[in-house]
Amino acid sequence: MTTKKRSEQHLTDQAGEQLLRSRLPRHWVLREYRPDYGLDFTLETFKTGVKNGDSSATYETLGEHIFIQLKSISAPEVKPLTIYGRGNVEKAKEVLNRDDKVTDLETYRFQLEVTELATVERMGIAAPVLLVIADLSTQRCSFVCLNDYIDKILVPRHEDFKSKESRTIHVPVYNEIGTDRGLVALRWYAKRAKLLAAFQRFTYQFSELQWAEHDDWRSLAELFAKRIITYDFWDDTEMCGLIPYNAAGLQRFIDTGQPGFIKPTAGLPSGFDPNEMAQHLEKMDVFELWRQLSLLPKTHEDVWREWFLPTALGYSAS
């Protein structure tokens, strides 16, 4: 009589998990997600350690999380994927411009069950789910964000991507965990939930400012500014220049009363009241700050969600 056996795949999965853990910052926390319905791990990010008097370091959680689906493979095949230009797939079905070859991108190809993809789609976009390929032959872990892959590739490419039992997912090799690029990407994805919540508030505030009474808009703007300046991502999103750019304007508004985006004109044509024009420009300057903040979610949908994807925009922008 034989006893219970351990399969080769169990050993491969164990080696893949060990490889993934070795590539992550050691102060981040990777937790098994059980029971498993398509999500294997959650990843929690922490701030870089601060030294105490006794030279030990402490690490503060950022309250940021990513889901991970890990596929460990002993010797996966890598093939080039030709990337062509295309339009904005949020506004039309995908049409590849075969005359606009962007690059040949080295990718892992993995067949993922549509039931798993449908689960990710049902989750929405606020909680990123990364498909990670643990390549045991090269000791490399590469990733792609499935939420974005579904919305930006599968949905615009197929009449119904759920019409088959599985779909091929292309994971760019250079999206490698353990590299500077990989660290930036993981930090960016981990911030998504708090960024989307902030984006919602920005659009709300901009709308309310436009309906404010003539003499009340400044006090309302000051109140709004105090609410949003406390977000912890302002000085921790260097990978996305628009966010610190707007953070600087927001801080100038708090410090001086003006964000400084619209400058007073040097001279006025005859017939204009200088005081009225100055007041008008001051108001427009403050409103410009909130207009720019309210555009961040649009840029996120049009551009930033394609970062790190095997698409023309993803390749050129990230």
GROMACS .gro file of C-alpha atoms in nm:
model
  318
    1MET     CA    1   0.000   0.000   0.000
    2THR     CA    2   0.130   0.343  -0.094
    3THR     CA    3   0.094   0.662   0.109
    4LYS     CA    4  -0.004   1.013   0.008
    5LYS     CA    5   0.223   1.156  -0.259
    6ARG     CA    6   0.360   1.497  -0.334
    7SER     CA    7   0.352   1.603  -0.698
    8GLU     CA    8   0.624   1.776  -0.895
    9GLN     CA    9   0.390   2.074  -0.939
   10HIS     CA   10   0.376   2.116  -0.562
   11LEU     CA   11   0.753   2.150  -0.557
   12THR     CA   12   0.742   2.392  -0.849
   13ASP     CA   13   0.478   2.605  -0.675
   14GLN     CA   14   0.685   2.609  -0.356
   15ALA     CA   15   0.996   2.716  -0.548
   16GLY     CA   16   0.797   2.988  -0.725
   17GLU     CA   17   0.669   3.129  -0.398
   18GLN     CA   18   1.020   3.131  -0.253
   19LEU     CA   19   1.147   3.308  -0.566
   20LEU     CA   20   0.874   3.574  -0.544
   21ARG     CA   21   0.943   3.638  -0.176
   22SER     CA   22   1.314   3.677  -0.248
   23ARG     CA   23   1.244   3.946  -0.509
   24LEU     CA   24   1.022   4.165  -0.290
   25PRO     CA   25   1.150   4.429  -0.045
   26ARG     CA   26   1.213   4.239   0.274
   27HIS     CA   27   0.999   4.475   0.485
   28TRP     CA   28   0.689   4.420   0.268
   29VAL     CA   29   0.445   4.147   0.371
   30LEU     CA   30   0.326   3.871   0.136
   31ARG     CA   31   0.034   3.675   0.280
   32GLU     CA   32  -0.127   3.360   0.147
   33TYR     CA   33  -0.489   3.418   0.050
   34ARG     CA   34  -0.691   3.118   0.159
   35PRO     CA   35  -0.917   2.961   0.052
   36ASP     CA   36  -0.796   3.026  -0.302
   37TYR     CA   37  -1.053   3.123  -0.564
   38GLY     CA   38  -0.807   3.260  -0.818
   39LEU     CA   39  -0.616   3.489  -0.580
   40ASP     CA   40  -0.306   3.336  -0.424
   41PHE     CA   41  -0.153   3.618  -0.219
   42THR     CA   42  -0.204   3.969  -0.091
   43LEU     CA   43   0.092   4.204  -0.081
   44GLU     CA   44   0.109   4.488   0.172
   45THR     CA   45   0.359   4.769   0.120
   46PHE     CA   46   0.550   4.951   0.394
   47LYS     CA   47   0.753   5.270   0.416
   48THR     CA   48   1.131   5.249   0.412
   49GLY     CA   49   1.258   5.191   0.763
   50VAL     CA   50   1.343   5.474   1.003
   51LYS     CA   51   1.643   5.425   1.228
   52ASN     CA   52   1.589   5.452   1.602
   53GLY     CA   53   1.844   5.541   1.866
   54ASP     CA   54   1.955   5.182   1.904
   55SER     CA   55   2.021   5.157   1.527
   56SER     CA   56   1.724   4.927   1.471
   57ALA     CA   57   1.468   5.020   1.204
   58THR     CA   58   1.090   5.029   1.207
   59TYR     CA   59   0.864   5.005   0.905
   60GLU     CA   60   0.528   5.179   0.884
   61THR     CA   61   0.246   5.030   0.679
   62LEU     CA   62   0.117   5.247   0.397
   63GLY     CA   63  -0.228   5.088   0.400
   64GLU     CA   64  -0.174   4.977   0.041
   65HIS     CA   65  -0.247   4.629  -0.093
   66ILE     CA   66  -0.218   4.425  -0.413
   67PHE     CA   67  -0.363   4.084  -0.499
   68ILE     CA   68  -0.132   3.836  -0.672
   69GLN     CA   69  -0.205   3.531  -0.883
   70LEU     CA   70   0.120   3.335  -0.901
   71LYS     CA   71   0.198   3.087  -1.178
   72SER     CA   72   0.523   2.898  -1.124
   73ILE     CA   73   0.679   2.733  -1.430
   74SER     CA   74   1.001   2.536  -1.453
   75ALA     CA   75   1.092   2.643  -1.807
   76PRO     CA   76   0.839   2.882  -1.964
   77GLU     CA   77   0.867   2.979  -2.328
   78VAL     CA   78   0.945   3.339  -2.419
   79LYS     CA   79   0.839   3.470  -2.760
   80PRO     CA   80   0.832   3.816  -2.922
   81LEU     CA   81   0.498   3.993  -2.948
   82THR     CA   82   0.474   4.256  -3.221
   83ILE     CA   83   0.318   4.576  -3.085
   84TYR     CA   84   0.131   4.804  -3.326
   85GLY     CA   85  -0.011   5.151  -3.278
   86ARG     CA   86  -0.382   5.191  -3.204
   87GLY     CA   87  -0.634   5.451  -3.090
   88ASN     CA   88  -0.796   5.507  -2.752
   89VAL     CA   89  -0.982   5.182  -2.682
   90GLU     CA   90  -1.209   5.355  -2.429
   91LYS     CA   91  -1.372   5.533  -2.722
   92ALA     CA   92  -1.379   5.259  -2.987
   93LYS     CA   93  -1.307   4.895  -3.051
   94GLU     CA   94  -0.943   4.810  -3.101
   95VAL     CA   95  -0.810   4.873  -3.451
   96LEU     CA   96  -0.440   4.796  -3.489
   97ASN     CA   97  -0.245   5.010  -3.733
   98ARG     CA   98  -0.028   4.750  -3.907
   99ASP     CA   99   0.169   5.031  -4.073
  100ASP     CA  100   0.276   5.158  -3.731
  101LYS     CA  101   0.498   4.891  -3.580
  102VAL     CA  102   0.614   5.006  -3.237
  103THR     CA  103   0.837   4.721  -3.122
  104ASP     CA  104   0.876   4.348  -3.073
  105LEU     CA  105   0.819   4.279  -2.704
  106GLU     CA  106   0.948   3.966  -2.532
  107THR     CA  107   0.658   3.808  -2.342
  108TYR     CA  108   0.556   3.500  -2.152
  109ARG     CA  109   0.236   3.347  -2.291
  110PHE     CA  110   0.002   3.195  -2.035
  111GLN     CA  111  -0.339   3.038  -2.087
  112LEU     CA  112  -0.567   3.167  -1.813
  113GLU     CA  113  -0.914   3.027  -1.756
  114VAL     CA  114  -1.191   3.272  -1.836
  115THR     CA  115  -1.353   3.195  -1.501
  116GLU     CA  116  -1.047   3.346  -1.334
  117LEU     CA  117  -1.056   3.649  -1.563
  118ALA     CA  118  -1.428   3.696  -1.498
  119THR     CA  119  -1.358   3.695  -1.124
  120VAL     CA  120  -1.101   3.971  -1.166
  121GLU     CA  121  -1.336   4.172  -1.391
  122ARG     CA  122  -1.609   4.145  -1.129
  123MET     CA  123  -1.373   4.294  -0.867
  124GLY     CA  124  -1.351   4.622  -1.059
  125ILE     CA  125  -1.028   4.821  -1.090
  126ALA     CA  126  -0.969   4.960  -0.741
  127ALA     CA  127  -0.798   4.642  -0.615
  128PRO     CA  128  -0.520   4.552  -0.862
  129VAL     CA  129  -0.468   4.183  -0.936
  130LEU     CA  130  -0.126   4.101  -1.079
  131LEU     CA  131  -0.058   3.783  -1.272
  132VAL     CA  132   0.300   3.692  -1.181
  133ILE     CA  133   0.499   3.437  -1.379
  134ALA     CA  134   0.772   3.280  -1.167
  135ASP     CA  135   1.029   3.159  -1.421
  136LEU     CA  136   1.239   2.905  -1.233
  137SER     CA  137   1.480   2.858  -1.524
  138THR     CA  138   1.595   3.223  -1.517
  139GLN     CA  139   1.501   3.299  -1.154
  140ARG     CA  140   1.281   3.584  -1.274
  141CYS     CA  141   0.933   3.700  -1.171
  142SER     CA  142   0.742   3.908  -1.428
  143PHE     CA  143   0.394   4.056  -1.395
  144VAL     CA  144   0.099   4.215  -1.570
  145CYS     CA  145  -0.209   4.378  -1.415
  146LEU     CA  146  -0.510   4.163  -1.504
  147ASN     CA  147  -0.773   4.429  -1.427
  148ASP     CA  148  -0.615   4.660  -1.684
  149TYR     CA  149  -0.538   4.378  -1.929
  150ILE     CA  150  -0.906   4.286  -1.935
  151ASP     CA  151  -1.031   4.644  -1.987
  152LYS     CA  152  -0.761   4.765  -2.226
  153ILE     CA  153  -0.688   4.451  -2.430
  154LEU     CA  154  -0.941   4.168  -2.398
  155VAL     CA  155  -1.266   4.368  -2.399
  156PRO     CA  156  -1.182   4.599  -2.695
  157ARG     CA  157  -1.018   4.314  -2.889
  158HIS     CA  158  -1.293   4.052  -2.870
  159GLU     CA  159  -1.666   4.070  -2.925
  160ASP     CA  160  -1.699   3.863  -2.607
  161PHE     CA  161  -1.374   3.756  -2.444
  162LYS     CA  162  -1.571   3.513  -2.224
  163SER     CA  163  -1.685   3.310  -2.523
  164LYS     CA  164  -1.388   3.072  -2.486
  165GLU     CA  165  -1.277   2.865  -2.190
  166SER     CA  166  -0.938   3.038  -2.173
  167ARG     CA  167  -0.747   3.335  -2.311
  168THR     CA  168  -0.378   3.387  -2.377
  169ILE     CA  169  -0.225   3.649  -2.151
  170HIS     CA  170   0.102   3.810  -2.263
  171VAL     CA  171   0.323   3.903  -1.969
  172PRO     CA  172   0.610   4.138  -2.066
  173VAL     CA  173   0.941   3.990  -1.954
  174TYR     CA  174   1.080   4.332  -1.864
  175ASN     CA  175   0.802   4.385  -1.606
  176GLU     CA  176   1.036   4.219  -1.361
  177ILE     CA  177   0.987   4.219  -0.985
  178GLY     CA  178   1.313   4.289  -0.805
  179THR     CA  179   1.423   4.561  -1.048
  180ASP     CA  180   1.384   4.938  -1.014
  181ARG     CA  181   1.112   4.927  -1.280
  182GLY     CA  182   0.930   4.650  -1.098
  183LEU     CA  183   0.946   4.832  -0.764
  184VAL     CA  184   0.800   5.150  -0.915
  185ALA     CA  185   0.519   4.950  -1.074
  186LEU     CA  186   0.428   4.766  -0.754
  187ARG     CA  187   0.426   5.090  -0.555
  188TRP     CA  188   0.208   5.254  -0.821
  189TYR     CA  189  -0.046   4.970  -0.832
  190ALA     CA  190  -0.060   4.952  -0.452
  191LYS     CA  191  -0.170   5.317  -0.435
  192ARG     CA  192  -0.459   5.271  -0.675
  193ALA     CA  193  -0.742   5.240  -0.422
  194LYS     CA  194  -0.644   5.557  -0.235
  195LEU     CA  195  -0.581   5.746  -0.560
  196LEU     CA  196  -0.922   5.656  -0.701
  197ALA     CA  197  -1.087   5.768  -0.377
  198ALA     CA  198  -0.899   6.099  -0.395
  199PHE     CA  199  -0.987   6.145  -0.764
  200GLN     CA  200  -1.356   6.113  -0.676
  201ARG     CA  201  -1.321   6.385  -0.413
  202PHE     CA  202  -1.135   6.616  -0.653
  203THR     CA  203  -1.416   6.603  -0.911
  204TYR     CA  204  -1.675   6.658  -0.638
  205GLN     CA  205  -1.490   6.960  -0.500
  206PHE     CA  206  -1.442   7.117  -0.843
  207SER     CA  207  -1.812   7.082  -0.917
  208GLU     CA  208  -1.911   7.235  -0.583
  209LEU     CA  209  -1.670   7.527  -0.625
  210GLN     CA  210  -1.834   7.622  -0.951
  211TRP     CA  211  -2.171   7.644  -0.776
  212ALA     CA  212  -2.039   7.846  -0.481
  213GLU     CA  213  -2.181   8.190  -0.416
  214HIS     CA  214  -1.983   8.488  -0.546
  215ASP     CA  215  -1.828   8.578  -0.211
  216ASP     CA  216  -1.807   8.223  -0.071
  217TRP     CA  217  -1.582   8.039  -0.316
  218ARG     CA  218  -1.254   8.120  -0.138
  219SER     CA  219  -1.362   7.996   0.206
  220LEU     CA  220  -1.495   7.680   0.041
  221ALA     CA  221  -1.168   7.631  -0.149
  222GLU     CA  222  -0.971   7.676   0.173
  223LEU     CA  223  -1.185   7.412   0.344
  224PHE     CA  224  -1.143   7.174   0.050
  225ALA     CA  225  -0.766   7.227   0.047
  226LYS     CA  226  -0.736   7.136   0.415
  227ARG     CA  227  -0.924   6.812   0.347
  228ILE     CA  228  -0.705   6.692   0.063
  229ILE     CA  229  -0.359   6.816   0.164
  230THR     CA  230  -0.349   6.537   0.426
  231TYR     CA  231  -0.332   6.262   0.163
  232ASP     CA  232  -0.007   6.073   0.205
  233PHE     CA  233   0.053   6.010  -0.165
  234TRP     CA  234   0.142   6.371  -0.257
  235ASP     CA  235   0.513   6.320  -0.186
  236ASP     CA  236   0.525   5.949  -0.269
  237THR     CA  237   0.423   5.938  -0.635
  238GLU     CA  238   0.738   6.058  -0.809
  239MET     CA  239   0.665   5.810  -1.089
  240CYS     CA  240   0.368   6.027  -1.193
  241GLY     CA  241   0.481   6.386  -1.237
  242LEU     CA  242   0.132   6.542  -1.255
  243ILE     CA  243   0.055   6.446  -0.897
  244PRO     CA  244   0.353   6.622  -0.729
  245TYR     CA  245   0.304   6.911  -0.974
  246ASN     CA  246  -0.049   6.964  -0.846
  247ALA     CA  247   0.065   6.901  -0.489
  248ALA     CA  248   0.302   7.198  -0.519
  249GLY     CA  249   0.018   7.421  -0.640
  250LEU     CA  250  -0.205   7.301  -0.358
  251GLN     CA  251   0.064   7.380  -0.099
  252ARG     CA  252   0.118   7.728  -0.250
  253PHE     CA  253  -0.255   7.792  -0.221
  254ILE     CA  254  -0.250   7.694   0.148
  255ASP     CA  255   0.062   7.903   0.217
  256THR     CA  256  -0.013   8.214   0.013
  257GLY     CA  257  -0.377   8.200  -0.093
  258GLN     CA  258  -0.288   8.143  -0.460
  259PRO     CA  259  -0.164   7.828  -0.639
  260GLY     CA  260   0.026   8.038  -0.893
  261PHE     CA  261  -0.087   7.871  -1.215
  262ILE     CA  262  -0.231   8.188  -1.370
  263LYS     CA  263  -0.015   8.499  -1.344
  264PRO     CA  264  -0.149   8.859  -1.344
  265THR     CA  265  -0.114   9.036  -1.675
  266ALA     CA  266   0.155   9.304  -1.705
  267GLY     CA  267  -0.077   9.558  -1.864
  268LEU     CA  268  -0.448   9.592  -1.936
  269PRO     CA  269  -0.625   9.742  -2.238
  270SER     CA  270  -0.813  10.064  -2.175
  271GLY     CA  271  -1.158  10.018  -2.026
  272PHE     CA  272  -1.065   9.736  -1.786
  273ASP     CA  273  -1.080   9.793  -1.411
  274PRO     CA  274  -0.746   9.674  -1.265
  275ASN     CA  275  -0.901   9.573  -0.933
  276GLU     CA  276  -1.182   9.375  -1.093
  277MET     CA  277  -0.938   9.205  -1.329
  278ALA     CA  278  -0.704   9.115  -1.040
  279GLN     CA  279  -0.992   8.962  -0.845
  280HIS     CA  280  -1.106   8.770  -1.153
  281LEU     CA  281  -0.756   8.629  -1.217
  282GLU     CA  282  -0.718   8.530  -0.851
  283LYS     CA  283  -1.040   8.330  -0.872
  284MET     CA  284  -0.947   8.173  -1.203
  285ASP     CA  285  -0.608   8.077  -1.061
  286VAL     CA  286  -0.769   7.887  -0.772
  287PHE     CA  287  -1.027   7.727  -1.001
  288GLU     CA  288  -0.746   7.617  -1.235
  289LEU     CA  289  -0.594   7.416  -0.951
  290TRP     CA  290  -0.917   7.221  -0.901
  291ARG     CA  291  -0.972   7.189  -1.275
  292GLN     CA  292  -0.633   7.019  -1.303
  293LEU     CA  293  -0.705   6.797  -1.004
  294SER     CA  294  -1.037   6.694  -1.158
  295LEU     CA  295  -0.857   6.591  -1.479
  296LEU     CA  296  -0.639   6.335  -1.300
  297PRO     CA  297  -0.901   6.057  -1.317
  298LYS     CA  298  -0.941   6.116  -1.691
  299THR     CA  299  -0.566   6.086  -1.742
  300HIS     CA  300  -0.565   5.775  -1.525
  301GLU     CA  301  -0.825   5.609  -1.745
  302ASP     CA  302  -0.682   5.725  -2.078
  303VAL     CA  303  -0.311   5.676  -2.010
  304TRP     CA  304  -0.197   5.551  -1.670
  305ARG     CA  305  -0.400   5.228  -1.675
  306GLU     CA  306  -0.203   5.120  -1.982
  307TRP     CA  307   0.129   5.153  -1.800
  308PHE     CA  308   0.319   4.822  -1.802
  309LEU     CA  309   0.074   4.660  -2.048
  310PRO     CA  310   0.189   4.500  -2.376
  311THR     CA  311   0.036   4.780  -2.585
  312ALA     CA  312   0.182   5.068  -2.785
  313LEU     CA  313   0.086   5.326  -2.522
  314GLY     CA  314   0.195   5.098  -2.240
  315TYR     CA  315   0.535   5.046  -2.399
  316SER     CA  316   0.602   5.412  -2.481
  317ALA     CA  317   0.463   5.562  -2.161
  318SER     CA  318   0.616   5.326  -1.907
   0.00000   0.00000   0.00000
